[in-house]
Amino acid sequence: MLNIDQKIRVLVAKPGLDGHDRGAKVIASALRDAGFEVIYTGLHQTPEMIVNAAVQEDVHVVAMSILSGAHMTLFPKVRELLDGAGANRILLTGGGIIPVEDIEALESQGVGRLFGPGTPTTEVIDYIQNWFVGQDTF
Amino acid sequence: MSTIEKEASGSSELLVLLREQEAELSELRERLSRWEQSYAQAQERDSLFSTVSGREIKPLYTPLDRSASQYQDALGFPGEYPFTRGPYSTMYRTRLWTKRQFAGFGTAKETNERYKYLLKQGQTGLSVAFDFPTLMGFDSDHPRSLGEVGVCGVAISSLHDMERLFEGIPLNEVSVSMTINGPAIILFCFYVAAAEKQGVSPRVLRGTVQNDILKEYQAQHAWIFPPEPAIRCIVDMFEWCSENTPNYNPISISGYHIREAGATASQELAFTLRNGFEYVERAIARGLDVDSFSPHLSFFFDVHNDFFEEIAKFRAARRIWARMMREKYQAKNPESWRLRTHAQTAGVTLTAQQPENNIVRVAYQAMAAALGGTQSLHTNSMDETLALPTEKSVRIALRTQQVLAFESGVTNTIDPLAGSYFLEALTDELERDALAIFEEIDCLGGVVPAIEEGWFQREISMSAMLQQREVEAGDRVVVGVNRFTEGSEEDEIETLRIDPVIEESQVAQMADLRAHRDPEAVERRLRELQESSRTGENLVPRILECARVYCTLYEIRRAMEDVFDSYKEPVFF
């Protein structure tokens, strides 16, 4: 059963070559302030680097920020590598400049909710908390 | 004793004048204090009354808010020291700002078509947006480029791509700005070589390359080499350009990305100018005459939401630059004191909700840029929080500038807001803020040590977090996001999509290029470049040789990286 006191561990990641980290850092700070344990990868990570970090740090959630338009390549790739590493229970979520049709397509490929510009950080926090409570064991 | 008193001694006429002025001031103080008492009774609206940068704004400004500095000292005339009222003496009465829309996507061919469209629409200069692989120095067929080729800008991996980018666009006539930093010296050489192919000499090239690596470490994060070798490449370009490209700016010292990453107006102003002085110091240390390169230093600022604070920022920037260049760095040529700038409306203020409202935001910001005296301007398109802009939304953004330039009347007189008690007080205040921040940076040992310990990055992140909190608490209103949200859900506009086929076609082009060049020449030129990287020799001629024999971006980067190493960022949040 879920231990209520267990801290939710989140890896905030910046995949690809995109250097826009304002969103990633704001989210990382907000999640930490909300009591999560947050690890931030830094910039310019490959999908392999992100998945290695997620497995090594034993996180519950990987949250990726992508503003480069490469989301249709990077989200499925990270999902595939996570599943391949036996980490299919890890929630893959994120945000950035992602058109609605792409969000729908990615959600059908096993990616969690994706958040666009203007989303309050509380909405992201609530989403992760609700997801976590919905998991019976971890 | 004030100047007036000095001059007045012995002259009874002036003494009378002085007394009258004193009487007027004391009456002003009295009336202001009465006004303040009555204002204190009023019920203010429930609003922050501070700028987006958190600066408190008083309800009223009067002559009492102007610091003691005299008109000639602090403002002077446009085109004259300290340039507060504008870098040129006639400003928009003789020449409007350059309307320069930043554009690039897909392969060189698609972007070339967009450029021709923009020139036909009345745009007066070009501005190249590169894709992320190019910005980071990777070829389109490098594994790290997967999924990003041509998505956020145009893919340029060799001279061949650069030639196609400007096919049918005469580089002796059109001025071109290129937003590239980490590998700026390489893309610049591709550009010079492409001009050569058109039969255009470097001497007539007009334009700018961003080439501002310090703000990359601080804010935008498209770096390759560590600070020291990266700065060496920049000074190499200052040196080469001062001899070979008299009409070209080898750097655009940029506050835009610093601001967009979260900085306040004062931080943007101070970090940018301090970076500029760093380059000046490095070039002087190389032995260059300050007046040989300084006239070609150009700037790039953000124009954010707070109308008056933004106008004041431009005016303060010119004044600080002029004073420091003349007094501290001993520049003798007035061209070295003159700060010329490009401006872009603030992408970060655009909302994905009710995107058409962005047209209005952009228009106000553009007006602030014009009133601040910018030399060129990019206006953002309404759909940029959703995707790259469509042709229609780019046209509206350009039309916004044209309405401003030709219909609004703000171009009729020079620096029309000068003398406003409020604006002059804000200009003084921003100047004071910047000088205080310069001192803080000096205490940390200068720009590079402050970057290495993550100071700039932390300052910017903290400001971003504070702004986010204000918005989420509802204290800072964002129309359509945290207030007036009716209609925010259903509003959808058409967006541009980049065809994934572009990546395949670009990768195929690369294979073709590699098969059809002279491999022996490629190898020799790269070896020579590496050799020169080890010695202190100027790298521009070497990289030009590489470009001419079609060495690719990544090959040139690798040759240098073997000597220079790559940058490792300090990670924190």
PDB file of C-alpha atoms in Angstrom, chain B residues 48 82 121 147 332 450:
ATOM      1  CA  LEU B  48      -0.255  46.507  -7.494  1.00  0.00           C
ATOM      2  CA  PRO B  82      25.232  61.378 -23.525  1.00  0.00           C
ATOM      3  CA  GLN B 121       5.793  43.034 -48.141  1.00  0.00           C
ATOM      4  CA  GLY B 147      13.680  15.526 -34.474  1.00  0.00           C
ATOM      5  CA  LYS B 332      37.715  59.412 -28.144  1.00  0.00           C
ATOM      6  CA  ALA B 450      29.901  35.230 -11.596  1.00  0.00           C
TER       7      ALA B 450
END
